[in-house]
mmCIF file of C-alpha atoms and ligand atoms in Angstrom:
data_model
loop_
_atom_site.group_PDB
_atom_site.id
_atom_site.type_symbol
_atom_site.label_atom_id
_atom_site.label_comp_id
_atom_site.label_asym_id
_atom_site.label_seq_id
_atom_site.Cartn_x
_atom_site.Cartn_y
_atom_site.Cartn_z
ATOM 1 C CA UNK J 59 17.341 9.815 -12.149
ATOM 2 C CA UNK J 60 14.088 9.648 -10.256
ATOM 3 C CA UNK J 61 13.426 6.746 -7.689
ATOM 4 C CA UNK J 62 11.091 4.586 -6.643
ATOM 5 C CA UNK J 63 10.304 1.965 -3.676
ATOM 6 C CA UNK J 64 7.870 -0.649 -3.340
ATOM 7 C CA UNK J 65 6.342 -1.592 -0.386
ATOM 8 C CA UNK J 66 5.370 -4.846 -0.393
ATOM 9 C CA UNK J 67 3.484 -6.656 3.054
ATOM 10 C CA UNK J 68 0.083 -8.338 4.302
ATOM 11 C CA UNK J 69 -2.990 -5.947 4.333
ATOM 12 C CA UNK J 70 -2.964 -4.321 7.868
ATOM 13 C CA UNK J 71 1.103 -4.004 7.739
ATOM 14 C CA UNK J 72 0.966 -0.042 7.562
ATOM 15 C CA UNK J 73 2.336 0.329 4.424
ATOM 16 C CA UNK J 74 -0.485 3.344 3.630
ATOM 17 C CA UNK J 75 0.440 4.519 7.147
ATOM 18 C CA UNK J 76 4.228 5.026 6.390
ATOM 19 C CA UNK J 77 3.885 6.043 2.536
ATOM 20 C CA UNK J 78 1.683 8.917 3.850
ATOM 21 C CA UNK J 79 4.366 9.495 6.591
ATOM 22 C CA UNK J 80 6.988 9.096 4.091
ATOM 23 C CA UNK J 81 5.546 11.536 1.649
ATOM 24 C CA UNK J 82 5.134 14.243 3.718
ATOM 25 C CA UNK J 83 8.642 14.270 4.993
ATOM 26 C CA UNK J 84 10.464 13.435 1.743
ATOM 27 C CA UNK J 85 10.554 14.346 -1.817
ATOM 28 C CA UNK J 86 7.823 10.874 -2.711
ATOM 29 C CA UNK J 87 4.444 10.331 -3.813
ATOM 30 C CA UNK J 88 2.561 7.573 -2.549
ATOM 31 C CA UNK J 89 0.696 5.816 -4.875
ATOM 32 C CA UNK J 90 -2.069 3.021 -3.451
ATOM 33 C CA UNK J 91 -3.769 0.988 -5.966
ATOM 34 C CA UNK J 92 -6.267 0.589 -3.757
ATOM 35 C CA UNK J 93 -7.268 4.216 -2.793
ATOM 36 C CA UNK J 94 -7.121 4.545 -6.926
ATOM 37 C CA UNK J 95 -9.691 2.000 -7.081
ATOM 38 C CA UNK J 96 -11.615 3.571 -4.643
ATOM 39 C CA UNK J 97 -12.025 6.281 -6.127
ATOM 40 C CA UNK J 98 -13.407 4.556 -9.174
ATOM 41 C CA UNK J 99 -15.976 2.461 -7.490
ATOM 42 C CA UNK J 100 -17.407 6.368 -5.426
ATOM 43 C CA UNK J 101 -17.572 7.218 -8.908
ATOM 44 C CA UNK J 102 -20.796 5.056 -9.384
ATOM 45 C CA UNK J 103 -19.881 3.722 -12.978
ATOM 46 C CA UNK J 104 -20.847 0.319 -14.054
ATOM 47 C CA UNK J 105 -17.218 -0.007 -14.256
ATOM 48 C CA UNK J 106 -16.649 1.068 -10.696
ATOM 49 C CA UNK J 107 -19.568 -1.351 -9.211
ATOM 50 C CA UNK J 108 -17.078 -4.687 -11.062
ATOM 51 C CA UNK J 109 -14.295 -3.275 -9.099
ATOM 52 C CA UNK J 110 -16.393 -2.807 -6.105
ATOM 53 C CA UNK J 111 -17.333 -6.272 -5.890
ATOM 54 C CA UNK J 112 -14.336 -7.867 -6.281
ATOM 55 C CA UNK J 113 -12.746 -5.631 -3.363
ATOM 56 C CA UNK J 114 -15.656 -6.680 -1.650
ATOM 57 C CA UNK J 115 -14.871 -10.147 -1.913
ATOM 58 C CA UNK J 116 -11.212 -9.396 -1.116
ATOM 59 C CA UNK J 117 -9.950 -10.840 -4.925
ATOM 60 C CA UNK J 118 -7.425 -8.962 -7.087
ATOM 61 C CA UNK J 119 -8.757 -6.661 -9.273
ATOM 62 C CA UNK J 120 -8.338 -6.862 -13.156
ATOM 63 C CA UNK J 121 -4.580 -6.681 -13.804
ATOM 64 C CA UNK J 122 -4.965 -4.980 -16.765
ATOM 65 C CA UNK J 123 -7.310 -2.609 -15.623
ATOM 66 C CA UNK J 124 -4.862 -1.635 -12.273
ATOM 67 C CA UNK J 125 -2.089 -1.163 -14.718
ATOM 68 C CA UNK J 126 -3.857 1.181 -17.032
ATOM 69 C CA UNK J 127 -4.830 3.358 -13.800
ATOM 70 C CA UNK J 128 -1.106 3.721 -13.118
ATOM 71 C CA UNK J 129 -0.202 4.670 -16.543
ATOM 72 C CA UNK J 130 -2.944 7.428 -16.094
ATOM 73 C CA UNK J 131 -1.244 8.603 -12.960
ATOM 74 C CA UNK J 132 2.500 8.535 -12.729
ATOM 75 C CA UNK J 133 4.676 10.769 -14.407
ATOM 76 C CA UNK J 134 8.268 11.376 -15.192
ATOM 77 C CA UNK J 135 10.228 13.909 -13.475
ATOM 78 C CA UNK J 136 8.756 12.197 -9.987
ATOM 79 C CA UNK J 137 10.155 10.110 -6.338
ATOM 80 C CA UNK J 138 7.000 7.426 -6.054
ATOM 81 C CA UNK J 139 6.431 4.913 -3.674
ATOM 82 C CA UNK J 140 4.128 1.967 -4.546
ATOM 83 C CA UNK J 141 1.862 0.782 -1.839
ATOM 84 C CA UNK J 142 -0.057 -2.155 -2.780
ATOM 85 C CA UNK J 143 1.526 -2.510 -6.175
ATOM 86 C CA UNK J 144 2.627 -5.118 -7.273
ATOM 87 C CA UNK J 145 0.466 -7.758 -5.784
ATOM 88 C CA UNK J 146 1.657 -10.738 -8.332
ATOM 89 C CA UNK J 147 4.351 -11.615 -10.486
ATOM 90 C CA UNK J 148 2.581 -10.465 -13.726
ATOM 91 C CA UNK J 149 2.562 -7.060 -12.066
ATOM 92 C CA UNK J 150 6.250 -6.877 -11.188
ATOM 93 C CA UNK J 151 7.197 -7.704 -14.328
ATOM 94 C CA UNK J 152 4.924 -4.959 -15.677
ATOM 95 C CA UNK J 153 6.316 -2.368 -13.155
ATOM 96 C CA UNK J 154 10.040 -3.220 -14.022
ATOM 97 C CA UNK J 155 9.555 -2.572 -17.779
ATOM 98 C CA UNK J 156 7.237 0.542 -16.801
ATOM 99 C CA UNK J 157 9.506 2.126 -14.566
ATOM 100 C CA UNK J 158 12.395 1.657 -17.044
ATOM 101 C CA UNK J 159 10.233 3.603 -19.877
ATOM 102 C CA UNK J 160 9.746 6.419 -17.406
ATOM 103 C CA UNK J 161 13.572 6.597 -16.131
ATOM 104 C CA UNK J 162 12.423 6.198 -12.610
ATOM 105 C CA UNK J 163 15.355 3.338 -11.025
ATOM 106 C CA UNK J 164 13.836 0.980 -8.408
ATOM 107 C CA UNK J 165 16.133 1.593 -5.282
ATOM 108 C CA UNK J 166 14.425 -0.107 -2.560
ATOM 109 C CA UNK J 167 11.600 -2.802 -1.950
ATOM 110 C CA UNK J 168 10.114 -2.907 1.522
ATOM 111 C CA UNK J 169 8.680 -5.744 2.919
ATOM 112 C CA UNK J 170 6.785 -5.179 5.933
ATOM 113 C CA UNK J 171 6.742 -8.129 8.476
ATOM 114 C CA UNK J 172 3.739 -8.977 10.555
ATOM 115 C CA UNK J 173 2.096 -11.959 12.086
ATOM 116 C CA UNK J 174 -1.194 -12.840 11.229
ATOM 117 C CA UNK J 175 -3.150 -12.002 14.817
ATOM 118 C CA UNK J 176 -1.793 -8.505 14.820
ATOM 119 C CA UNK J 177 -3.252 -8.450 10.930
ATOM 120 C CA UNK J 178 -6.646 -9.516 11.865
ATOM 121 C CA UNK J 179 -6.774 -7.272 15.506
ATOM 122 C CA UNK J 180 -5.370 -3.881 13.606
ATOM 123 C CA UNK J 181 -7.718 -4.369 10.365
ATOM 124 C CA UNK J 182 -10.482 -4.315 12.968
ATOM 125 C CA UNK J 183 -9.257 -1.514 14.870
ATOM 126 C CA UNK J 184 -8.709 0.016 11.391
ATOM 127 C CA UNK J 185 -10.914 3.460 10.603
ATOM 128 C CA UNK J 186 -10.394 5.440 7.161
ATOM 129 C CA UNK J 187 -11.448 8.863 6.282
ATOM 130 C CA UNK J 188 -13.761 9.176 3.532
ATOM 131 C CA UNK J 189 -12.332 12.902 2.944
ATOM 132 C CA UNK J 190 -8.239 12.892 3.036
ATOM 133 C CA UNK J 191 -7.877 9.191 2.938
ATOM 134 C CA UNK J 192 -5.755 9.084 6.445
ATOM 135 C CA UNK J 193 -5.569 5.435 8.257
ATOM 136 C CA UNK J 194 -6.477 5.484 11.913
ATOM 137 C CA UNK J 195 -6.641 3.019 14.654
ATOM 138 C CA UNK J 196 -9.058 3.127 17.316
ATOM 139 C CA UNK J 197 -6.286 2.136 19.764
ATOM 140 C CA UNK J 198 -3.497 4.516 18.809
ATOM 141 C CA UNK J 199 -5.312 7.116 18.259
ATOM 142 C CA UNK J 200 -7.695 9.585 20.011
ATOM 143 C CA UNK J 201 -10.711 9.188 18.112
ATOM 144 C CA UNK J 202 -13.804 10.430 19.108
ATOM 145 C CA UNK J 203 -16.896 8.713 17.557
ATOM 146 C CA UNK J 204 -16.417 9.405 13.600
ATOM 147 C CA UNK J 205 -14.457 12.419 13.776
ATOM 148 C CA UNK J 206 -11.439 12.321 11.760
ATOM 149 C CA UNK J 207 -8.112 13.712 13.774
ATOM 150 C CA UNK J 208 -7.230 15.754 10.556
ATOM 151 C CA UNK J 209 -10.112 16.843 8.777
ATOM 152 C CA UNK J 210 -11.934 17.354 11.794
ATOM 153 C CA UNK J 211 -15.299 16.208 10.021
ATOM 154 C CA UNK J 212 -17.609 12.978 10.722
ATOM 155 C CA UNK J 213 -16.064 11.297 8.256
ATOM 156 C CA UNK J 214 -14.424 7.997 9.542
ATOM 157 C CA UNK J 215 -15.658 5.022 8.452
ATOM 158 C CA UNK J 216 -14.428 1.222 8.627
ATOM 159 C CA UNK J 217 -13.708 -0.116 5.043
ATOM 160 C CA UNK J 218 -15.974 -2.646 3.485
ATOM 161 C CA UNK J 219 -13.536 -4.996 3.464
ATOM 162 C CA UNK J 220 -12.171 -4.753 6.718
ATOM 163 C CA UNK J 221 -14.651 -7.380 8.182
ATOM 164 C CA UNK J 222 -13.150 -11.148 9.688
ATOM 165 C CA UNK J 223 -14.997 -13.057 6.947
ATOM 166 C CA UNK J 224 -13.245 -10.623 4.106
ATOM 167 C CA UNK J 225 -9.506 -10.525 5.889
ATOM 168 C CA UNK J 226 -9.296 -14.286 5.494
ATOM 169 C CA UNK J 227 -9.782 -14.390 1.719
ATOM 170 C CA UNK J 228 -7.733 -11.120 1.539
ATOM 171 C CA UNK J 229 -4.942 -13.108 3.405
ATOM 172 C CA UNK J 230 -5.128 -16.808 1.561
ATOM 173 C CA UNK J 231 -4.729 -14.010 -1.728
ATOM 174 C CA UNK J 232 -1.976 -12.433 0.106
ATOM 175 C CA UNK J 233 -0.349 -15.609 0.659
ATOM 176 C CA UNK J 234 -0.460 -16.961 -3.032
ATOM 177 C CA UNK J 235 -0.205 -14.592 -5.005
ATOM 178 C CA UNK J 236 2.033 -11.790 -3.370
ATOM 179 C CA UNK J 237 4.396 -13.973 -1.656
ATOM 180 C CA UNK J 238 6.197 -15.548 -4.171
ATOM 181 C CA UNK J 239 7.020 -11.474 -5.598
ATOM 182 C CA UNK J 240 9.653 -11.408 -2.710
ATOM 183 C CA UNK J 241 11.508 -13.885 -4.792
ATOM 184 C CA UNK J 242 11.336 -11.740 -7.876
ATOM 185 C CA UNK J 243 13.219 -8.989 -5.403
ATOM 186 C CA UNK J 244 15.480 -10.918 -3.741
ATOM 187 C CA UNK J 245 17.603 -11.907 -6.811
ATOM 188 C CA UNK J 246 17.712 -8.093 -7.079
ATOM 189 C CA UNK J 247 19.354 -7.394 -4.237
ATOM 190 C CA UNK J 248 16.895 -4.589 -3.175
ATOM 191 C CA UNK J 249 14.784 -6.463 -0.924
ATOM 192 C CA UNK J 250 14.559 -5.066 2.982
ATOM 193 C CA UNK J 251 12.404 -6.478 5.555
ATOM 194 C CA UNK J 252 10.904 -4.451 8.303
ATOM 195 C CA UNK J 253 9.268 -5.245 11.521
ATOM 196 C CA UNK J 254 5.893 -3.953 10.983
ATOM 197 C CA UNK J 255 5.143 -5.078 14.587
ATOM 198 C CA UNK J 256 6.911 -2.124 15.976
ATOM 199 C CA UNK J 257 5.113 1.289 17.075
ATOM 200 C CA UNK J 258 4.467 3.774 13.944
ATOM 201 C CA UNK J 259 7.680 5.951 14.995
ATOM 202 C CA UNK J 260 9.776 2.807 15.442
ATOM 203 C CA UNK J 261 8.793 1.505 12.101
ATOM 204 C CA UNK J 262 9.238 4.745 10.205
ATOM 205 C CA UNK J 263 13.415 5.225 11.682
ATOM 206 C CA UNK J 264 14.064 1.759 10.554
ATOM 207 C CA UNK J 265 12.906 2.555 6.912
ATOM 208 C CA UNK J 266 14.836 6.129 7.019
ATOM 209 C CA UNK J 267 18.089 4.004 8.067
ATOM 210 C CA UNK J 268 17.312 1.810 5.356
ATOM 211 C CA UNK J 269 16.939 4.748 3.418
ATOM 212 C CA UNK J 270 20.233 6.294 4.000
ATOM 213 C CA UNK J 271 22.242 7.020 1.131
ATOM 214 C CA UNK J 272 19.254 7.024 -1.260
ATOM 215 C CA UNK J 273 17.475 10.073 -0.108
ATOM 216 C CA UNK J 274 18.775 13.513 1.357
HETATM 217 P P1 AMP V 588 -5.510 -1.982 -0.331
HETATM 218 O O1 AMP V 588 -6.099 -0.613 -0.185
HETATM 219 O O2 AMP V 588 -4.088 -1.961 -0.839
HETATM 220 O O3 AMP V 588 -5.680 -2.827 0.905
HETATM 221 O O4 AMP V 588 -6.353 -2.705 -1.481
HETATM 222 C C1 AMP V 588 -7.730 -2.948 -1.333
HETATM 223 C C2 AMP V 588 -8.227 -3.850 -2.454
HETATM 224 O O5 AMP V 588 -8.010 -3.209 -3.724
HETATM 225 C C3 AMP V 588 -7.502 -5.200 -2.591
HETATM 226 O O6 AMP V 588 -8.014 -6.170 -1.701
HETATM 227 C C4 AMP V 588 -7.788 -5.530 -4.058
HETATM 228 O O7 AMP V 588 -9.123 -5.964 -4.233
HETATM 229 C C5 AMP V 588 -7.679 -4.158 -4.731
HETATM 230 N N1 AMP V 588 -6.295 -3.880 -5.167
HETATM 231 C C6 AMP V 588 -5.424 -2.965 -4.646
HETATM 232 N N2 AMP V 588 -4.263 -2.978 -5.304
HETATM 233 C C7 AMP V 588 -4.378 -3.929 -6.263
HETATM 234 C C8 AMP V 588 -3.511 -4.429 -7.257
HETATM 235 N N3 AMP V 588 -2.247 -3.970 -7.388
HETATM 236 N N4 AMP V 588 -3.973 -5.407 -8.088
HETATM 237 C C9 AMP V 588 -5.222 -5.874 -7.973
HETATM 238 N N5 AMP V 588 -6.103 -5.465 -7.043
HETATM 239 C C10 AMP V 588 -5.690 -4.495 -6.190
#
């Protein structure tokens, strides 16, 4: 049976960070709800400029319109991790009965600890590349004005939403609406917390030895 782990944590936890790290060492594909949506709002649609404000604003988007997007992109026959998804109890619900229609079994659900002033500090230091999606910091990495470190083009840029005024609402949504998923977990028995505080290397052996026994 295929598998599939959730990682669920604050924005600025490095969840993107380690699903990209994860995927490229292991048999997964990380799938971000919000690099989906994205994509839809560079599209220029009317339907991509409503998703583009509500990012914007740091609100959920449509929860019908996220879960159609990932029944347009999974498949069967696939390892996926979920970054970003679910972000509310509706959507957990939705991804338990979806999962189990696809014969993918939910083995693991990550929650990556942080404290709010590393949040605020690393979504700051946060740059993105408009090209091949990779997460940098401008701290831990050696950047060199908008050049990204694996494209090699100017192509960094510093999300829209990554300003003080926008991390605050995306936090207070955080809080209230994502939180109380952990519950939803717990009584599963897959539920893992990891200290997100830890170095990018650091954080990436504690998931593997949380992984152990569920991948090769
Ligand atoms: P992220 O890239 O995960 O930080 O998400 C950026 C933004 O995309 C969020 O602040 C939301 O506006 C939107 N978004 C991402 N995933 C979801 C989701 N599962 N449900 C609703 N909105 C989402």
């Amino acid at each position: 049976m295929n598998k599939a782990l959730v990682f669920l944590g604050s924005p600025g936890s490095g969840k993107g960070t380690q699903a990209k790290l994860l995927q490229k060492e292991f048999d997964f594909f990380q799938v971000s709800t919000g690099e989906m949506l994205r994509r839809e709002v560079s599209s220029g649609t009317s339907l991509g400029n409503m998703i583009k404000s509500v990012m914007d604003s740091g609100g959920l988007v449509d929860d019908v319109m996220v879960e159609r997007l990932l029944e347009n992109n999974i498949q069967e026959g696939k390892n996926y991790i979920f970054d970003g998804f679910p972000r509310n109890l509706r959507q957990a619900v939705f991804l338990d009965s979806f999962l189990l229609e696809k014969k993918i079994s939910l083995v693991r659900v990550f929650y990556f600890h942080i404290e709010n002033d590393y949040v605020i500090k690393r979504l700051l230091e946060r740059r993105v590349c408009s090209i091949c999606n990779g997460e940098f910091n401008v701290n831990f990495h050696k950047i060199k004005g908008n050049i990204c470190p694996n494209c090699l083009k100017q192509s960094l840029v510093i999300r829209n939403d990554d300003n003080e005024l926008t991390i605050k609402d995306r936090m207070k949504v955080y809080l209230e609406e994502t939180v109380p998923v952990f519950d939803f977990y717990k009584k599963k028995n897959i539920f893992f917390v990891i200290n997100a505080m830890n170095t990018i290397d650091s954080v990436f052996c504690e998931i593997c030895d949380k992984l152990l026994g569920v991948i090769k």
